[in-house]
XYZ file of C-alpha atoms in Angstrom:
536
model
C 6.090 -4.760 21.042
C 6.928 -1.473 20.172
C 9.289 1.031 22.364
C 5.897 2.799 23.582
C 4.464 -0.072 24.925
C 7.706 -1.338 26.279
C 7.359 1.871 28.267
C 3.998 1.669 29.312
C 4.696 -1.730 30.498
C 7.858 -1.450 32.661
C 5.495 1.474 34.199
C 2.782 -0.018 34.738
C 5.319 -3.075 36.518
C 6.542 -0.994 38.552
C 3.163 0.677 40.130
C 2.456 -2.727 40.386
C 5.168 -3.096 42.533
C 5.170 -0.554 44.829
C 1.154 -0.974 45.350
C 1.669 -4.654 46.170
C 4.650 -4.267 48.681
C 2.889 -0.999 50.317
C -0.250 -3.272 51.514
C 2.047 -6.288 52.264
C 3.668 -3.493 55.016
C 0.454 -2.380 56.001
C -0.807 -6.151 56.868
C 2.624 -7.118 58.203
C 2.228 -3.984 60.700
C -1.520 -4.898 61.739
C -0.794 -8.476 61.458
C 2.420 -8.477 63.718
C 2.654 -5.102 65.836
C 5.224 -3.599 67.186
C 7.047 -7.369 67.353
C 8.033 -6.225 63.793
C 8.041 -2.494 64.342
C 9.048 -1.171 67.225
C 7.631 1.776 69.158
C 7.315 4.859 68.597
C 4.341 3.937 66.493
C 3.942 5.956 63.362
C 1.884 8.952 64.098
C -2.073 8.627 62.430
C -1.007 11.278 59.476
C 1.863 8.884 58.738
C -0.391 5.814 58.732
C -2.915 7.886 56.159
C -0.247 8.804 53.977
C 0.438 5.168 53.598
C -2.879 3.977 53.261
C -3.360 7.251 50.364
C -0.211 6.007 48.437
C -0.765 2.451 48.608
C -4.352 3.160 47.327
C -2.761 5.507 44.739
C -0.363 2.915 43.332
C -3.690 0.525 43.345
C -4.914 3.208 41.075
C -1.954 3.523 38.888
C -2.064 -0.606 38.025
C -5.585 -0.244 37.497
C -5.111 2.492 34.568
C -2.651 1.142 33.029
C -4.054 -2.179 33.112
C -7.088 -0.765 31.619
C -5.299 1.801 28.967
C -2.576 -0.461 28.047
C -2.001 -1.005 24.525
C -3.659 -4.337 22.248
C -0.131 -5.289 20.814
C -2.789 -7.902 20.235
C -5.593 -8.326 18.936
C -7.509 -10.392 21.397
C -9.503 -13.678 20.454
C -11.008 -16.922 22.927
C -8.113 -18.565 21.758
C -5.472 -19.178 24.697
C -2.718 -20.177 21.936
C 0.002 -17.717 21.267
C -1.413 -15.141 18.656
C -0.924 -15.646 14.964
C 1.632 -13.526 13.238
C 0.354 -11.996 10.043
C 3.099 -10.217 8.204
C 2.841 -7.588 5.698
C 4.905 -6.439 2.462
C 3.270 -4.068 0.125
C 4.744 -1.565 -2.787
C 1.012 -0.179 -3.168
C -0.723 -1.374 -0.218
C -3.252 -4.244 -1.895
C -1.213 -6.227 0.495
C -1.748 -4.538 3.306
C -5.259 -4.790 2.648
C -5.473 -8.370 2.106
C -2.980 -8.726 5.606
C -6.123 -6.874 7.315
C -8.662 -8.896 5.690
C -7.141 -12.079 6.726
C -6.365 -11.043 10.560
C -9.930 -9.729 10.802
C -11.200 -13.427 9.542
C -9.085 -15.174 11.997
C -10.605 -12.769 15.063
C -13.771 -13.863 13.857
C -13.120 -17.290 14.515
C -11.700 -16.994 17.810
C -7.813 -16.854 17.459
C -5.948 -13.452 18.578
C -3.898 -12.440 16.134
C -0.155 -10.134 15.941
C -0.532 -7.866 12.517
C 3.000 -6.305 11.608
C 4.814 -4.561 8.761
C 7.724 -6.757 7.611
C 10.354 -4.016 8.379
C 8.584 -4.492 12.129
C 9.366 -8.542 11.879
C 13.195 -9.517 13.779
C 14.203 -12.459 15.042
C 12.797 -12.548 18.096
C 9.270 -12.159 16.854
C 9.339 -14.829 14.667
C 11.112 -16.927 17.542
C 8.073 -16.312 19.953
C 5.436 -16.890 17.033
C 4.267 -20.747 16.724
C 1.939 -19.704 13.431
C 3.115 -16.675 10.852
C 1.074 -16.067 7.854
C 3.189 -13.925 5.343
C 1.371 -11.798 2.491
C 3.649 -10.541 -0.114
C 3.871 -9.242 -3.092
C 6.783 -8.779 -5.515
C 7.186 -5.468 -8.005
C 8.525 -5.954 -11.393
C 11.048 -8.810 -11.991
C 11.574 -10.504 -8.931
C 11.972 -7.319 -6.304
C 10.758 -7.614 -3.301
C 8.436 -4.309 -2.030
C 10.742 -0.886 -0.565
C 10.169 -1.611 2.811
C 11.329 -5.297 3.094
C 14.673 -4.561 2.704
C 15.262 -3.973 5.940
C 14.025 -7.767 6.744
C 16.100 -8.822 3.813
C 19.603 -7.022 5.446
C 18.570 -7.264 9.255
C 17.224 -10.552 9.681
C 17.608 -13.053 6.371
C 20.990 -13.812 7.138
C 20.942 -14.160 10.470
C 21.699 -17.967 11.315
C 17.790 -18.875 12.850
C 16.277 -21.761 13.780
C 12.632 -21.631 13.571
C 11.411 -25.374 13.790
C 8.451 -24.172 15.970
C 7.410 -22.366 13.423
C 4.475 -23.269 11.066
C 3.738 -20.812 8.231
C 1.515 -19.998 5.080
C 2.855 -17.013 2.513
C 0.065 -15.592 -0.018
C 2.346 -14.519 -2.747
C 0.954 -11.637 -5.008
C 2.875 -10.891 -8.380
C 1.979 -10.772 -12.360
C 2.323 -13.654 -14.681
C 3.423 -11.222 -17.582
C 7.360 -10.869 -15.487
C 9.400 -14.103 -15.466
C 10.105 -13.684 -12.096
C 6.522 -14.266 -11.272
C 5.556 -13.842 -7.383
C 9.160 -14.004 -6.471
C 9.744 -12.582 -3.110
C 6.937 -14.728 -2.352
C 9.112 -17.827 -3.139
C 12.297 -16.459 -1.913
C 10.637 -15.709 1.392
C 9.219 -19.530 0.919
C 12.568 -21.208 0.513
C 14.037 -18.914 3.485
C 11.528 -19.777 6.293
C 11.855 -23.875 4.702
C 15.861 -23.549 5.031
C 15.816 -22.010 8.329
C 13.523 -25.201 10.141
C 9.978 -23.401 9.766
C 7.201 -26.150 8.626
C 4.627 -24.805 6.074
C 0.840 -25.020 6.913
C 0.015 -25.474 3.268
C 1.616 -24.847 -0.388
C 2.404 -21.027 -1.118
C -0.554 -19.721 -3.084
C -0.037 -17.709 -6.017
C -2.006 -14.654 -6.617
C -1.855 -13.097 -10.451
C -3.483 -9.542 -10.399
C -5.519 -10.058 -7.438
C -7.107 -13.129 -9.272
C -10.391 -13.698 -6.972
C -10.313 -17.243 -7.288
C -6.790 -17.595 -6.127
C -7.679 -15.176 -3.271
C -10.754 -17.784 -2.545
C -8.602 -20.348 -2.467
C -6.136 -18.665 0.279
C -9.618 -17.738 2.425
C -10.884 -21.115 2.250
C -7.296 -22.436 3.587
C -7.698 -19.814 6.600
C -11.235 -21.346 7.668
C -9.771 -24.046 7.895
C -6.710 -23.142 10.077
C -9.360 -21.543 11.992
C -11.241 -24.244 12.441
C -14.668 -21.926 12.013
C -17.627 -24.024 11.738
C -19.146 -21.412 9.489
C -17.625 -20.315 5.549
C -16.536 -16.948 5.576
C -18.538 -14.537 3.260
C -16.318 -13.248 -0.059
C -14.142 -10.364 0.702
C -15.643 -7.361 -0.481
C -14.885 -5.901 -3.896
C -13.904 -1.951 -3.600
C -16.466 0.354 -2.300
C -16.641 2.980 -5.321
C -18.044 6.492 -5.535
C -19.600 8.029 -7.830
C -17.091 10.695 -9.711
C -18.242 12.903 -13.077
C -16.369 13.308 -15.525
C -15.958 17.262 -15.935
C -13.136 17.500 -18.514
C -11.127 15.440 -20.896
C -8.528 16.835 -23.144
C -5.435 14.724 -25.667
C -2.108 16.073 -24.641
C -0.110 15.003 -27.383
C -1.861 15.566 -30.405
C 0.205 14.627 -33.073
C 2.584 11.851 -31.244
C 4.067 9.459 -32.899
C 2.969 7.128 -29.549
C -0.430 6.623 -28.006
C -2.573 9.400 -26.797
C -2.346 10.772 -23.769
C -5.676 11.701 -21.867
C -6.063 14.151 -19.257
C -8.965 13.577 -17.056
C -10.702 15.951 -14.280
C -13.098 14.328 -11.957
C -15.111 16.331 -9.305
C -17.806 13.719 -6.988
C -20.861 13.300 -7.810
C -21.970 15.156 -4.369
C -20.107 17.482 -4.542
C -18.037 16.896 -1.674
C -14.112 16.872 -2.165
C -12.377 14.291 -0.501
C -9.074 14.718 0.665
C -5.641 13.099 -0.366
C -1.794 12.811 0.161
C 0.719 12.758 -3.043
C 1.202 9.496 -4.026
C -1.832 8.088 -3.801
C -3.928 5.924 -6.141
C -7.811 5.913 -7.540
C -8.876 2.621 -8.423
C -11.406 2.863 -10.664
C -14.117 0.507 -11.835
C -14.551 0.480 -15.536
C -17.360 -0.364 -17.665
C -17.627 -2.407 -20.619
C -18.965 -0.183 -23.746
C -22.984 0.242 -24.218
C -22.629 -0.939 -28.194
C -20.581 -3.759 -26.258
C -23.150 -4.920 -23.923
C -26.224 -4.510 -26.505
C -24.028 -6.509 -29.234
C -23.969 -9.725 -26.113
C -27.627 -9.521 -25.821
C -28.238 -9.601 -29.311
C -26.028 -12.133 -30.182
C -27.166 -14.852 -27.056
C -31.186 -13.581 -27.931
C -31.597 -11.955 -24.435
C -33.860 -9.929 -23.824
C -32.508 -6.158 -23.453
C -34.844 -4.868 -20.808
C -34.680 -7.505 -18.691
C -34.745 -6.713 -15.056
C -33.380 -8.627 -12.180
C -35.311 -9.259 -8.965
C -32.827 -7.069 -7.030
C -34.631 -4.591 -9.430
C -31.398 -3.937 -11.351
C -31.153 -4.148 -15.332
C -29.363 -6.628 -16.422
C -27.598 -4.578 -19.134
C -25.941 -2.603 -16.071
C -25.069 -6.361 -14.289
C -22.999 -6.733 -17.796
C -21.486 -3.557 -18.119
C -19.610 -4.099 -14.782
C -18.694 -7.408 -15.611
C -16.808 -10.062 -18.145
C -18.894 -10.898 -21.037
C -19.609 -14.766 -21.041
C -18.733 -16.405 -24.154
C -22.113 -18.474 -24.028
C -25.339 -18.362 -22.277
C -26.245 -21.448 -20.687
C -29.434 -20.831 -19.289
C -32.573 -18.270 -19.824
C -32.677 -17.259 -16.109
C -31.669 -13.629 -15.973
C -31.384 -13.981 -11.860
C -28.931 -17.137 -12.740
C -27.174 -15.387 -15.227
C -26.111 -12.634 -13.035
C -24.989 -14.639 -9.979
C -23.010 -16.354 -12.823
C -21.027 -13.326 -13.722
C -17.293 -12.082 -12.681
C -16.811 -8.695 -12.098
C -14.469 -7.033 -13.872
C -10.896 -5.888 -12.001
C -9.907 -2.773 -11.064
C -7.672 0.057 -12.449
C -4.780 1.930 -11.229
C -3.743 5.881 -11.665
C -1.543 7.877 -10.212
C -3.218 10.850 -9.026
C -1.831 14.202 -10.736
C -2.934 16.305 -8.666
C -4.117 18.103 -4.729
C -7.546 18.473 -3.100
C -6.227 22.380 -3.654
C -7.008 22.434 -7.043
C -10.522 21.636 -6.849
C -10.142 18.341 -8.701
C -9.212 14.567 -8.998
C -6.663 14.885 -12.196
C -5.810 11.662 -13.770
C -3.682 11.113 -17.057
C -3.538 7.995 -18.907
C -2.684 6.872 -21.938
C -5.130 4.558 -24.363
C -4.306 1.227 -24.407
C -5.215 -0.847 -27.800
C -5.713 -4.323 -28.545
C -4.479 -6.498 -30.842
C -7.181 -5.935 -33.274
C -7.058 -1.959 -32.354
C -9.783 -1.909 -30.517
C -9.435 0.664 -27.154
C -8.748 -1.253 -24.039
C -10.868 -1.970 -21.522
C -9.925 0.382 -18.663
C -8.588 2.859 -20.636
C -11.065 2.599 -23.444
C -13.832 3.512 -20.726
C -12.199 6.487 -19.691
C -10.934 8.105 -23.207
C -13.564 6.884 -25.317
C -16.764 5.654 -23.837
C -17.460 8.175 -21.349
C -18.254 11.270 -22.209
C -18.313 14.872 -20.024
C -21.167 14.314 -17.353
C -21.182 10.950 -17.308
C -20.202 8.908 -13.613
C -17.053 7.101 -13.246
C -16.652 4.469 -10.321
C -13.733 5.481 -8.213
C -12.419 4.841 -4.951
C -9.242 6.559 -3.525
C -6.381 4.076 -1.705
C -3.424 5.255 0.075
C 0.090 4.380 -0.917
C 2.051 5.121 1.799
C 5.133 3.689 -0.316
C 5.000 6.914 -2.225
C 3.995 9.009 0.185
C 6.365 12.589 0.492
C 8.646 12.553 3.120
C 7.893 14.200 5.532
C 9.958 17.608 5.764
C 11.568 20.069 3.289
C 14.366 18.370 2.607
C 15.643 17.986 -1.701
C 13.490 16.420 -3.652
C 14.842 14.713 -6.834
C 11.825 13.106 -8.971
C 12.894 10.888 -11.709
C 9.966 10.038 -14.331
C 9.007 9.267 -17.876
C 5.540 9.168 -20.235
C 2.449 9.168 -18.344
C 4.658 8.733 -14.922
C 5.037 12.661 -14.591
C 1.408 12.239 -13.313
C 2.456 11.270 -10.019
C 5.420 13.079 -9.904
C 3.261 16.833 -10.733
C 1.390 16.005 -7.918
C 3.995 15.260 -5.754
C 5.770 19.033 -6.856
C 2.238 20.654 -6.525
C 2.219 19.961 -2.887
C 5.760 20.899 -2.321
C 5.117 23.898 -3.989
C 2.155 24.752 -1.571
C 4.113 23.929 0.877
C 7.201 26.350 0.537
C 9.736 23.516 -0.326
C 11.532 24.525 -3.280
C 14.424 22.455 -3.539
C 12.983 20.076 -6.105
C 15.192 18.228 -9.125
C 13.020 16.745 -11.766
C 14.319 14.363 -14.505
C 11.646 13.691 -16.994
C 11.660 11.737 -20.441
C 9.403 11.170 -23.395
C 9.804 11.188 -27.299
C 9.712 14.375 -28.894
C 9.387 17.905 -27.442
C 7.004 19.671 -29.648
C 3.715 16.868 -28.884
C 4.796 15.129 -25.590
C 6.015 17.343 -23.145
C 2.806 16.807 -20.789
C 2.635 19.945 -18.692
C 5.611 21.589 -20.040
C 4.014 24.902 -19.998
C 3.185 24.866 -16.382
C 6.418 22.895 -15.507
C 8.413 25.625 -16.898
C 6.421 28.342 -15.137
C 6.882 26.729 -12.229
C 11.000 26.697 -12.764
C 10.758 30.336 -13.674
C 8.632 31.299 -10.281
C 11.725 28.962 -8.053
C 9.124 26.320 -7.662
C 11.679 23.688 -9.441
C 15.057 24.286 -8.754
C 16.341 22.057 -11.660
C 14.576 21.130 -14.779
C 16.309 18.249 -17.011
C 14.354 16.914 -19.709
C 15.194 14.263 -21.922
C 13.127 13.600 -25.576
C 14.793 10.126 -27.359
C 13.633 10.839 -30.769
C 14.612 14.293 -30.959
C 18.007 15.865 -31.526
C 20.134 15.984 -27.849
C 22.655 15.460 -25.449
C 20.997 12.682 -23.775
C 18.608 9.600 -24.984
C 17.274 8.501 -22.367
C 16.385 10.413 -18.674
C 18.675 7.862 -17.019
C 21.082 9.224 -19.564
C 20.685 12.878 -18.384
C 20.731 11.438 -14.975
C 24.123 9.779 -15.103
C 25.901 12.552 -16.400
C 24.563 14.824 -13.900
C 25.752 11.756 -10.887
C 27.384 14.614 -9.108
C 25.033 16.539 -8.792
C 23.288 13.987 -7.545
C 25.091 12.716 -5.003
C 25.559 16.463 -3.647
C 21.859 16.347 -3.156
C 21.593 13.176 -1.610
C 24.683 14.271 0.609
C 22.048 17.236 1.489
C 19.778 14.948 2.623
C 17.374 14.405 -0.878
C 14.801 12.060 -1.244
C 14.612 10.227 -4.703
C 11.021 9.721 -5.986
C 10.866 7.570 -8.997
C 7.541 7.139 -11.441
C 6.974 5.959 -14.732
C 7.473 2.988 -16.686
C 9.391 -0.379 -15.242
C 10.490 -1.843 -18.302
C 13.377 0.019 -19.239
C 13.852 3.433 -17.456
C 12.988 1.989 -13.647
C 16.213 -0.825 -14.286
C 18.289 1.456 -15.697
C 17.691 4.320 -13.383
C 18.364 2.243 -10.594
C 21.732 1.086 -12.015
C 22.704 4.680 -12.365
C 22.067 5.457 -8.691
C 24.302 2.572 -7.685
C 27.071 3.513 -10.260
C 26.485 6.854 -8.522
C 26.430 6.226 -5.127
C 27.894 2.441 -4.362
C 25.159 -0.831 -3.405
C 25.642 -0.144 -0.231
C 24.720 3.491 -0.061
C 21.766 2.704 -2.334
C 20.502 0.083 0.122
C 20.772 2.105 2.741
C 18.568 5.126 1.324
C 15.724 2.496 0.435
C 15.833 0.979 3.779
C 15.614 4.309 5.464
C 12.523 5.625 2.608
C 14.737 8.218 0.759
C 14.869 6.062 -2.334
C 10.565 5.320 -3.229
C 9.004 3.750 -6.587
C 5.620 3.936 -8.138
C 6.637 2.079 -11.411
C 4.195 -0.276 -13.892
């Protein structure tokens, strides 16, 4: 319970109170006379103002009782609620933390939905059930926000043998240190007495079976009678495709597209820096017309939902047979393909959704699937499945206070965005450090980035370009020798916004900033949001 409700309670306690012991006077005093209290009698307006107070404080309990706030959500179920805990670098998390408290309400049990950073000790005391969905960034961190679990409550000596938990543990098979907070957070709650409701399931890029697998273990901790229907894949809109332009022609890396996206109604949605469009891509026309051909289906076939089955495809993995001449069968048969995430590059002011990505190939040099949709496929006009998602973990802070935003590549994306809305807004103390490979074919949005500098938009502009002649290699380079600086603007009260790639410049950034500043001092600004990551 938060400090509000805390509030409201105590309140609400006290009206009780008073209400309660004001009629027990009033039917002592009829009940008993003046035996109890003696003459003289109260006069009749004394007596009314009694009666009006006691019926006010009646009142009070009433409100609150009927405004006070759901800590919990409320079920049939008359057990203590179920804990469902939270961590999440990009919110997918979050999501599935929602998802899996709403299917638990539907079966009856009231359930407790919290933010890691909002789980202490005494929570997890009072909990009897905990469900923990996690998910670890890069190689083996846990998510921003959990650190202050990790300081605050890990190594506090608990005993928790009351406690029976389940941890959905979300992570990528390509890093060693595969779903590894997950397993940390595992062994923690196993060393400290808590008794696991089933094996920690493992969750590779939101792998659909694996998430199955997790809802088909919550029906049965449920104990529904009926199966819960698949969680919903996400609801896209239709974007166009306005504009798309190379911004490095000539690199000696892989292009660089920059897209513009208006809806397809015209109406602009809005958004905060930071946030994300998934997007939904499609596999290639030639693509889906070389499967029919090849497995001697029909290319006009039409299912009895009345879509074509060419469209089914194109929003889907290709099978590598065909096992049966039922176009109806065939479709049910089909996995959809995942989503992609972008970095939005830019505000609802400018009229557009602006993404920038760079074209993926594969092994044989054929364009990617996500990004081969969007650079090559698709063509000005065409729609684009999209759907905008939050991510709170990049979110700007919340004043005018320094900005310093580290990036590299395709990461400046985010990070323009994030300086287009601080511009708009006034704040001009803004530091960005950005690296790529050579000055004269990737410096993506130099042009404006310098204007920007030259109107006192960007207070400092450090770029870094490893294969061409400098005094730094690397941005973390340019960072590090500029530590001073840096720690002058985090003594001003700078927030550090990081973006870009997290094999190489994310590690070594973040070993600068503790050279810089100490471990402690660099705990302590990600534990209070001044230190924030979108890396990949």
């Amino acid at each position: 319970m938060n400090r509000n409700s805390s509030t409201r309670a105590l309140l609400g306690n006290l009206a009780v109170g008073l209400g309660l012991l004001l009629i027990a006077l009033l039917l002592l005093r009829l009940h008993l006379g003046e035996r109890w209290w003696p003459a003289p009698p109260l006069a009749p307006q004394w007596w009314m103002a009694l009666t009006a107070l006691a019926i006010y404080a009646a009142a009070c309990f009433a409100l609150w009782w009927c405004t006070r706030q759901r800590d919990d959500e409320v079920g049939d179920s008359k057990e203590p609620p179920i804990l469902v805990v939270w961590a999440s670098q990009t919110g997918f998390a979050q999501q599935l933390a929602q998802r899996t408290a709403a299917q638990l309400r539907a079966a009856g049990h009231k359930t407790r939905l919290r933010a890691i950073d909002q789980v202490d000790a005494a929570l997890l005391d009072s909990s009897r059930q905990a469900l923990f969905i996690v998910s670890t960034t890069g190689e083996g961190d846990p998510p921003d926000h959990a650190l202050a679990f990790l300081s605050r409550v890990m190594p506090q000596p608990l005993k928790l043998p009351q406690l029976q938990y389940a941890v959905l543990a979300l992570g990528d098979k390509t890093y060693d240190q595969y779903c590894a907070f997950g397993h940390q957070l595992d062994h923690w709650l196993r060393a400290h007495g808590a008794q696991p409701l089933f094996d920690t399931v493992d969750v590779d890029n939101a792998d659909a079976e694996a998430l199955r697998h997790w809802q088909q273990l919550l029906g049965q901790l449920g104990g529904s009678s009926t199966e819960a229907s698949d969680w919903s894949v996400p609801a896209y809109q239709s974007w166009l495709l306005r504009k798309r332009e190379v911004l490095n022609p000539g690199s000696i890396g892989g292009k660089v597209f920059h897209l513009q996206l208006q809806p397809a109604d015209g109406k602009l949605p809005t958004w905060q820096a930071g946030d994300i469009a998934e997007i939904g891509p499609r596999q290639s026309a030639a693509a889906v017309t070389q499967w029919l051909q090849a497995h001697d289906v029909d290319p006009a076939s039409v299912l009895a939902d009345g879509r074509m089955l060419r469209d089914a495809l194109a929003v889907s993995h290709l099978p590598d047979n065909c096992e049966t001449r039922d176009v109806d069968a065939l479709a049910a048969s089909l996995k959809p393909l995942p989503h992609r995430e972008y970095s939005i590059a830019s505000m609802p002011t400018e009229g557009s959704l602006q993404l920038m990505l760079r074209r993926q190939l594969r092994p044989d040099g054929s364009p990617g699937l996500a990004s081969g949709w969007l650079c090559d496929y698709t063509q000005p006009g065409d729609s684009i499945d999209l759907r905008l998602r939050s991510n709170s973990n990049f979110h700007p802070p919340g004043n005018d206070a320094p900005l310093v935003l580290i990036g590299n590549g395709t990461g400046i994306a985010g990070l323009r965005a994030h300086l287009r809305a601080r511009i708009d807004a006034g704040a001009r103390r803004n530091w960005l450090l950005f690296g790529e490979r050579n000055v004269a074919h990737d410096f993506h949005f130099g042009d404006e980035l310098r204007q920007w500098q030259r109107e006192g938009g960007i207070e400092r502009l450090d770029t870094v370009f490893s294969r061409d002649d400098g005094a730094y290699h690397y941005v973390q380079d340019a960072l590090a020798a500029h530590s001073e600086v840096l720690r002058q603007w985090l003594d001003d009260g700078a927030t550090l916004l990081v973006c870009g790639s997290l094999q190489g410049m994310a590690p070594a950034v973040d070993k600068v900033i503790i050279d810089a500043i100490g471990a402690d001092a660099h705990q302590a600004l990600r534990i209070a949001g001044r230190y924030r990551r979108d890396v990949y």
